PDB file of C-alpha atoms in Angstrom:
ATOM      1  CA  UNK A   1      24.565  12.596 150.532  1.00  0.00           C
ATOM      2  CA  UNK A   2      21.844  14.856 151.932  1.00  0.00           C
ATOM      3  CA  UNK A   3      24.350  17.699 152.190  1.00  0.00           C
ATOM      4  CA  UNK A   4      25.230  17.290 148.526  1.00  0.00           C
ATOM      5  CA  UNK A   5      21.555  17.225 147.545  1.00  0.00           C
ATOM      6  CA  UNK A   6      20.718  20.363 149.532  1.00  0.00           C
ATOM      7  CA  UNK A   7      23.767  22.250 148.277  1.00  0.00           C
ATOM      8  CA  UNK A   8      22.756  21.497 144.672  1.00  0.00           C
ATOM      9  CA  UNK A   9      19.786  23.842 145.053  1.00  0.00           C
ATOM     10  CA  UNK A  10      17.310  21.218 143.862  1.00  0.00           C
ATOM     11  CA  UNK A  11      14.201  20.105 145.724  1.00  0.00           C
ATOM     12  CA  UNK A  12      15.227  17.270 148.042  1.00  0.00           C
ATOM     13  CA  UNK A  13      13.148  15.481 150.643  1.00  0.00           C
ATOM     14  CA  UNK A  14      13.983  13.069 153.417  1.00  0.00           C
ATOM     15  CA  UNK A  15      11.869  11.227 155.971  1.00  0.00           C
ATOM     16  CA  UNK A  16      11.614  14.388 158.065  1.00  0.00           C
ATOM     17  CA  UNK A  17      10.475  16.722 155.271  1.00  0.00           C
ATOM     18  CA  UNK A  18       8.382  14.399 153.073  1.00  0.00           C
ATOM     19  CA  UNK A  19       5.733  13.710 155.698  1.00  0.00           C
ATOM     20  CA  UNK A  20       4.167  10.292 155.226  1.00  0.00           C
ATOM     21  CA  UNK A  21       5.280  10.090 151.580  1.00  0.00           C
ATOM     22  CA  UNK A  22       8.482   8.356 152.715  1.00  0.00           C
ATOM     23  CA  UNK A  23       7.968   5.578 155.229  1.00  0.00           C
ATOM     24  CA  UNK A  24       9.943   2.854 156.984  1.00  0.00           C
ATOM     25  CA  UNK A  25       9.140  -0.822 156.592  1.00  0.00           C
ATOM     26  CA  UNK A  26       9.808  -3.374 159.315  1.00  0.00           C
ATOM     27  CA  UNK A  27      11.074  -6.243 157.145  1.00  0.00           C
ATOM     28  CA  UNK A  28      14.472  -4.596 156.542  1.00  0.00           C
ATOM     29  CA  UNK A  29      17.012  -2.979 158.846  1.00  0.00           C
ATOM     30  CA  UNK A  30      17.757   0.752 158.789  1.00  0.00           C
ATOM     31  CA  UNK A  31      18.992   2.580 156.829  1.00  0.00           C
ATOM     32  CA  UNK A  32      17.812   0.270 154.019  1.00  0.00           C
ATOM     33  CA  UNK A  33      14.147   0.341 155.010  1.00  0.00           C
ATOM     34  CA  UNK A  34      13.051   3.817 153.829  1.00  0.00           C
ATOM     35  CA  UNK A  35      10.505   3.394 151.028  1.00  0.00           C
ATOM     36  CA  UNK A  36       7.900   5.114 148.913  1.00  0.00           C
ATOM     37  CA  UNK A  37       5.571   4.099 146.101  1.00  0.00           C
ATOM     38  CA  UNK A  38       3.840   5.657 143.105  1.00  0.00           C
ATOM     39  CA  UNK A  39       0.850   6.951 145.085  1.00  0.00           C
ATOM     40  CA  UNK A  40       3.043   8.611 147.721  1.00  0.00           C
ATOM     41  CA  UNK A  41       5.353  10.148 145.100  1.00  0.00           C
ATOM     42  CA  UNK A  42       2.313  11.546 143.263  1.00  0.00           C
ATOM     43  CA  UNK A  43       1.102  13.051 146.548  1.00  0.00           C
ATOM     44  CA  UNK A  44       4.516  14.601 147.229  1.00  0.00           C
ATOM     45  CA  UNK A  45       4.647  16.110 143.740  1.00  0.00           C
ATOM     46  CA  UNK A  46       1.251  17.769 144.208  1.00  0.00           C
ATOM     47  CA  UNK A  47       2.405  19.239 147.551  1.00  0.00           C
ATOM     48  CA  UNK A  48       5.698  20.627 146.274  1.00  0.00           C
ATOM     49  CA  UNK A  49       5.175  24.264 145.366  1.00  0.00           C
ATOM     50  CA  UNK A  50       7.490  25.621 142.714  1.00  0.00           C
ATOM     51  CA  UNK A  51       9.295  22.344 142.064  1.00  0.00           C
ATOM     52  CA  UNK A  52      10.468  22.073 138.499  1.00  0.00           C
ATOM     53  CA  UNK A  53       9.105  19.286 136.369  1.00  0.00           C
ATOM     54  CA  UNK A  54      10.606  17.506 133.429  1.00  0.00           C
ATOM     55  CA  UNK A  55       8.371  17.209 130.389  1.00  0.00           C
ATOM     56  CA  UNK A  56       8.699  13.811 128.778  1.00  0.00           C
ATOM     57  CA  UNK A  57       7.836  13.828 125.088  1.00  0.00           C
ATOM     58  CA  UNK A  58       5.014  11.530 124.102  1.00  0.00           C
ATOM     59  CA  UNK A  59       6.213   8.627 122.018  1.00  0.00           C
ATOM     60  CA  UNK A  60       4.071   7.529 119.122  1.00  0.00           C
ATOM     61  CA  UNK A  61       3.818   3.907 118.028  1.00  0.00           C
ATOM     62  CA  UNK A  62       6.610   2.774 115.784  1.00  0.00           C
ATOM     63  CA  UNK A  63       5.228   2.031 112.328  1.00  0.00           C
ATOM     64  CA  UNK A  64       8.337   0.032 111.521  1.00  0.00           C
ATOM     65  CA  UNK A  65      11.716  -0.473 113.124  1.00  0.00           C
ATOM     66  CA  UNK A  66      14.598   1.168 111.270  1.00  0.00           C
ATOM     67  CA  UNK A  67      17.243  -0.944 109.536  1.00  0.00           C
ATOM     68  CA  UNK A  68      20.457  -1.773 111.352  1.00  0.00           C
ATOM     69  CA  UNK A  69      19.096  -3.694 114.322  1.00  0.00           C
ATOM     70  CA  UNK A  70      20.285  -7.208 115.008  1.00  0.00           C
ATOM     71  CA  UNK A  71      18.027  -9.908 116.477  1.00  0.00           C
ATOM     72  CA  UNK A  72      18.534 -10.043 120.235  1.00  0.00           C
ATOM     73  CA  UNK A  73      16.339 -12.629 121.927  1.00  0.00           C
ATOM     74  CA  UNK A  74      18.359 -12.353 125.169  1.00  0.00           C
ATOM     75  CA  UNK A  75      20.852  -9.678 126.264  1.00  0.00           C
ATOM     76  CA  UNK A  76      22.934  -9.497 129.449  1.00  0.00           C
ATOM     77  CA  UNK A  77      23.233  -6.008 130.942  1.00  0.00           C
ATOM     78  CA  UNK A  78      25.699  -6.125 133.854  1.00  0.00           C
ATOM     79  CA  UNK A  79      25.092  -3.219 136.224  1.00  0.00           C
ATOM     80  CA  UNK A  80      27.636  -4.164 138.892  1.00  0.00           C
ATOM     81  CA  UNK A  81      29.537  -7.190 140.181  1.00  0.00           C
ATOM     82  CA  UNK A  82      26.441  -8.335 142.069  1.00  0.00           C
ATOM     83  CA  UNK A  83      23.662  -7.105 139.771  1.00  0.00           C
ATOM     84  CA  UNK A  84      23.767  -8.789 136.361  1.00  0.00           C
ATOM     85  CA  UNK A  85      20.273  -8.799 134.870  1.00  0.00           C
ATOM     86  CA  UNK A  86      19.353 -10.379 131.570  1.00  0.00           C
ATOM     87  CA  UNK A  87      16.647  -8.980 129.315  1.00  0.00           C
ATOM     88  CA  UNK A  88      14.731 -11.512 127.217  1.00  0.00           C
ATOM     89  CA  UNK A  89      12.385 -10.419 124.436  1.00  0.00           C
ATOM     90  CA  UNK A  90       8.764 -11.459 125.018  1.00  0.00           C
ATOM     91  CA  UNK A  91       7.103 -11.098 121.606  1.00  0.00           C
ATOM     92  CA  UNK A  92       3.660 -11.989 122.995  1.00  0.00           C
ATOM     93  CA  UNK A  93       3.904  -9.290 125.686  1.00  0.00           C
ATOM     94  CA  UNK A  94       5.719  -6.771 123.486  1.00  0.00           C
ATOM     95  CA  UNK A  95       8.405  -6.074 126.061  1.00  0.00           C
ATOM     96  CA  UNK A  96      11.657  -7.167 127.649  1.00  0.00           C
ATOM     97  CA  UNK A  97      11.553  -9.533 130.634  1.00  0.00           C
ATOM     98  CA  UNK A  98      14.138  -8.527 133.250  1.00  0.00           C
ATOM     99  CA  UNK A  99      15.574 -11.642 134.864  1.00  0.00           C
ATOM    100  CA  UNK A 100      18.029 -11.817 137.773  1.00  0.00           C
ATOM    101  CA  UNK A 101      19.876 -15.068 138.554  1.00  0.00           C
ATOM    102  CA  UNK A 102      19.002 -14.940 142.262  1.00  0.00           C
ATOM    103  CA  UNK A 103      15.517 -13.393 142.215  1.00  0.00           C
ATOM    104  CA  UNK A 104      14.026 -14.379 138.837  1.00  0.00           C
ATOM    105  CA  UNK A 105      11.733 -12.133 136.811  1.00  0.00           C
ATOM    106  CA  UNK A 106      11.069  -8.542 137.848  1.00  0.00           C
ATOM    107  CA  UNK A 107       7.494  -8.266 139.131  1.00  0.00           C
ATOM    108  CA  UNK A 108       5.518  -5.016 139.366  1.00  0.00           C
ATOM    109  CA  UNK A 109       4.673  -4.704 143.070  1.00  0.00           C
ATOM    110  CA  UNK A 110       1.431  -2.825 142.330  1.00  0.00           C
ATOM    111  CA  UNK A 111      -0.013  -5.238 139.753  1.00  0.00           C
ATOM    112  CA  UNK A 112       1.732  -8.492 140.678  1.00  0.00           C
ATOM    113  CA  UNK A 113       2.452  -8.988 136.976  1.00  0.00           C
ATOM    114  CA  UNK A 114       5.869  -9.239 135.301  1.00  0.00           C
ATOM    115  CA  UNK A 115       7.396  -5.844 134.524  1.00  0.00           C
ATOM    116  CA  UNK A 116       8.359  -5.707 130.859  1.00  0.00           C
ATOM    117  CA  UNK A 117       9.592  -2.369 129.520  1.00  0.00           C
ATOM    118  CA  UNK A 118       8.914  -1.835 125.812  1.00  0.00           C
ATOM    119  CA  UNK A 119      12.407  -0.402 125.318  1.00  0.00           C
ATOM    120  CA  UNK A 120      15.642  -0.873 127.248  1.00  0.00           C
ATOM    121  CA  UNK A 121      18.322   1.793 126.853  1.00  0.00           C
ATOM    122  CA  UNK A 122      21.830   1.177 128.170  1.00  0.00           C
ATOM    123  CA  UNK A 123      24.082   4.233 128.486  1.00  0.00           C
ATOM    124  CA  UNK A 124      27.781   3.501 128.874  1.00  0.00           C
ATOM    125  CA  UNK A 125      29.034   6.085 131.385  1.00  0.00           C
ATOM    126  CA  UNK A 126      32.251   6.441 133.350  1.00  0.00           C
ATOM    127  CA  UNK A 127      31.874   5.257 136.955  1.00  0.00           C
ATOM    128  CA  UNK A 128      34.317   6.363 139.642  1.00  0.00           C
ATOM    129  CA  UNK A 129      34.369   6.181 143.408  1.00  0.00           C
ATOM    130  CA  UNK A 130      33.307   9.314 145.239  1.00  0.00           C
ATOM    131  CA  UNK A 131      35.306   9.996 148.431  1.00  0.00           C
ATOM    132  CA  UNK A 132      32.545  12.325 149.685  1.00  0.00           C
ATOM    133  CA  UNK A 133      30.044   9.462 150.074  1.00  0.00           C
ATOM    134  CA  UNK A 134      30.419   6.358 152.252  1.00  0.00           C
ATOM    135  CA  UNK A 135      27.835   3.717 153.032  1.00  0.00           C
ATOM    136  CA  UNK A 136      27.113   2.242 156.468  1.00  0.00           C
ATOM    137  CA  UNK A 137      30.038  -0.188 156.086  1.00  0.00           C
ATOM    138  CA  UNK A 138      32.488   2.540 155.078  1.00  0.00           C
ATOM    139  CA  UNK A 139      32.640   1.681 151.373  1.00  0.00           C
ATOM    140  CA  UNK A 140      33.027   4.589 148.992  1.00  0.00           C
ATOM    141  CA  UNK A 141      29.996   5.609 146.965  1.00  0.00           C
ATOM    142  CA  UNK A 142      29.932   5.639 143.198  1.00  0.00           C
ATOM    143  CA  UNK A 143      29.695   8.618 140.880  1.00  0.00           C
ATOM    144  CA  UNK A 144      28.133   8.012 137.472  1.00  0.00           C
ATOM    145  CA  UNK A 145      29.207  10.738 135.006  1.00  0.00           C
ATOM    146  CA  UNK A 146      25.999  11.022 133.006  1.00  0.00           C
ATOM    147  CA  UNK A 147      26.623  14.392 131.388  1.00  0.00           C
ATOM    148  CA  UNK A 148      28.444  14.402 128.078  1.00  0.00           C
ATOM    149  CA  UNK A 149      28.140  11.692 125.477  1.00  0.00           C
ATOM    150  CA  UNK A 150      29.027   8.085 124.900  1.00  0.00           C
ATOM    151  CA  UNK A 151      27.901   4.784 123.465  1.00  0.00           C
ATOM    152  CA  UNK A 152      24.352   3.549 123.922  1.00  0.00           C
ATOM    153  CA  UNK A 153      22.569   0.292 123.220  1.00  0.00           C
ATOM    154  CA  UNK A 154      18.859   0.327 122.467  1.00  0.00           C
ATOM    155  CA  UNK A 155      16.712  -2.814 122.796  1.00  0.00           C
ATOM    156  CA  UNK A 156      13.310  -2.563 121.153  1.00  0.00           C
ATOM    157  CA  UNK A 157      11.066  -4.861 119.181  1.00  0.00           C
ATOM    158  CA  UNK A 158      13.366  -7.832 119.806  1.00  0.00           C
ATOM    159  CA  UNK A 159      16.281  -6.037 118.153  1.00  0.00           C
ATOM    160  CA  UNK A 160      19.531  -4.504 119.428  1.00  0.00           C
ATOM    161  CA  UNK A 161      20.681  -1.158 118.008  1.00  0.00           C
ATOM    162  CA  UNK A 162      23.984   0.588 118.690  1.00  0.00           C
ATOM    163  CA  UNK A 163      23.987   4.355 119.015  1.00  0.00           C
ATOM    164  CA  UNK A 164      25.181   7.358 120.950  1.00  0.00           C
ATOM    165  CA  UNK A 165      23.711   9.373 123.800  1.00  0.00           C
ATOM    166  CA  UNK A 166      24.302  13.045 124.544  1.00  0.00           C
ATOM    167  CA  UNK A 167      23.264  14.376 127.944  1.00  0.00           C
ATOM    168  CA  UNK A 168      23.362  18.058 128.828  1.00  0.00           C
ATOM    169  CA  UNK A 169      23.242  19.508 132.337  1.00  0.00           C
ATOM    170  CA  UNK A 170      19.421  19.303 132.317  1.00  0.00           C
ATOM    171  CA  UNK A 171      16.682  17.531 130.426  1.00  0.00           C
ATOM    172  CA  UNK A 172      16.504  14.130 128.822  1.00  0.00           C
ATOM    173  CA  UNK A 173      19.393  12.576 126.898  1.00  0.00           C
ATOM    174  CA  UNK A 174      19.326  12.622 123.101  1.00  0.00           C
ATOM    175  CA  UNK A 175      19.801   9.077 121.833  1.00  0.00           C
ATOM    176  CA  UNK A 176      20.705   8.612 118.187  1.00  0.00           C
ATOM    177  CA  UNK A 177      21.660   5.758 115.897  1.00  0.00           C
ATOM    178  CA  UNK A 178      24.974   5.601 114.020  1.00  0.00           C
ATOM    179  CA  UNK A 179      23.463   7.520 111.065  1.00  0.00           C
ATOM    180  CA  UNK A 180      22.342  10.362 113.384  1.00  0.00           C
ATOM    181  CA  UNK A 181      18.643   9.502 113.260  1.00  0.00           C
ATOM    182  CA  UNK A 182      16.684   9.323 116.531  1.00  0.00           C
ATOM    183  CA  UNK A 183      16.824   5.940 118.257  1.00  0.00           C
ATOM    184  CA  UNK A 184      13.629   3.887 118.051  1.00  0.00           C
ATOM    185  CA  UNK A 185      11.953   4.239 121.446  1.00  0.00           C
ATOM    186  CA  UNK A 186       8.626   2.406 121.691  1.00  0.00           C
ATOM    187  CA  UNK A 187       5.694   3.765 123.696  1.00  0.00           C
ATOM    188  CA  UNK A 188       5.566   2.377 127.211  1.00  0.00           C
ATOM    189  CA  UNK A 189       8.097   1.872 129.981  1.00  0.00           C
ATOM    190  CA  UNK A 190      11.757   2.472 129.214  1.00  0.00           C
TER     191      UNK A 190
END
């Protein structure tokens, strides 16, 4: 994986090149114990000279949700055979509770409070095995083809919208509704 990252010509850091911004924890076995957090990532970004940044457009509050959404109090979003989260709309909190069957609600490690993104966007992308990448047990890695376009589901304001995403080689994906208008993305976490 590191070879692929370095050959891509993009800034890539590992535990040897990131200094203390990547660190090992003792409660998990290697190689699954290399961690970072928001403070360390911010430090790494300030130290990286010439690294490109991605400007994220500022989202303004939605005055009203567009027509076409269907009420969605609870939506299952299977990620893999073992990861099958459900998102439940929390009107009081204004966000989507992520709930896993085996671990419960997602909790923000920094605040200790439930993590509730204001908008959830699901991009349907082709997933294939990648023979160039194997994990510690010898299983093939996965390649998610995120460039191109495909169906998208947008969860916001307690509603589910169907749309399309288009992702170029760089930048953020464009997410539109069936009529071609921009998808409603609320301010806050996505």
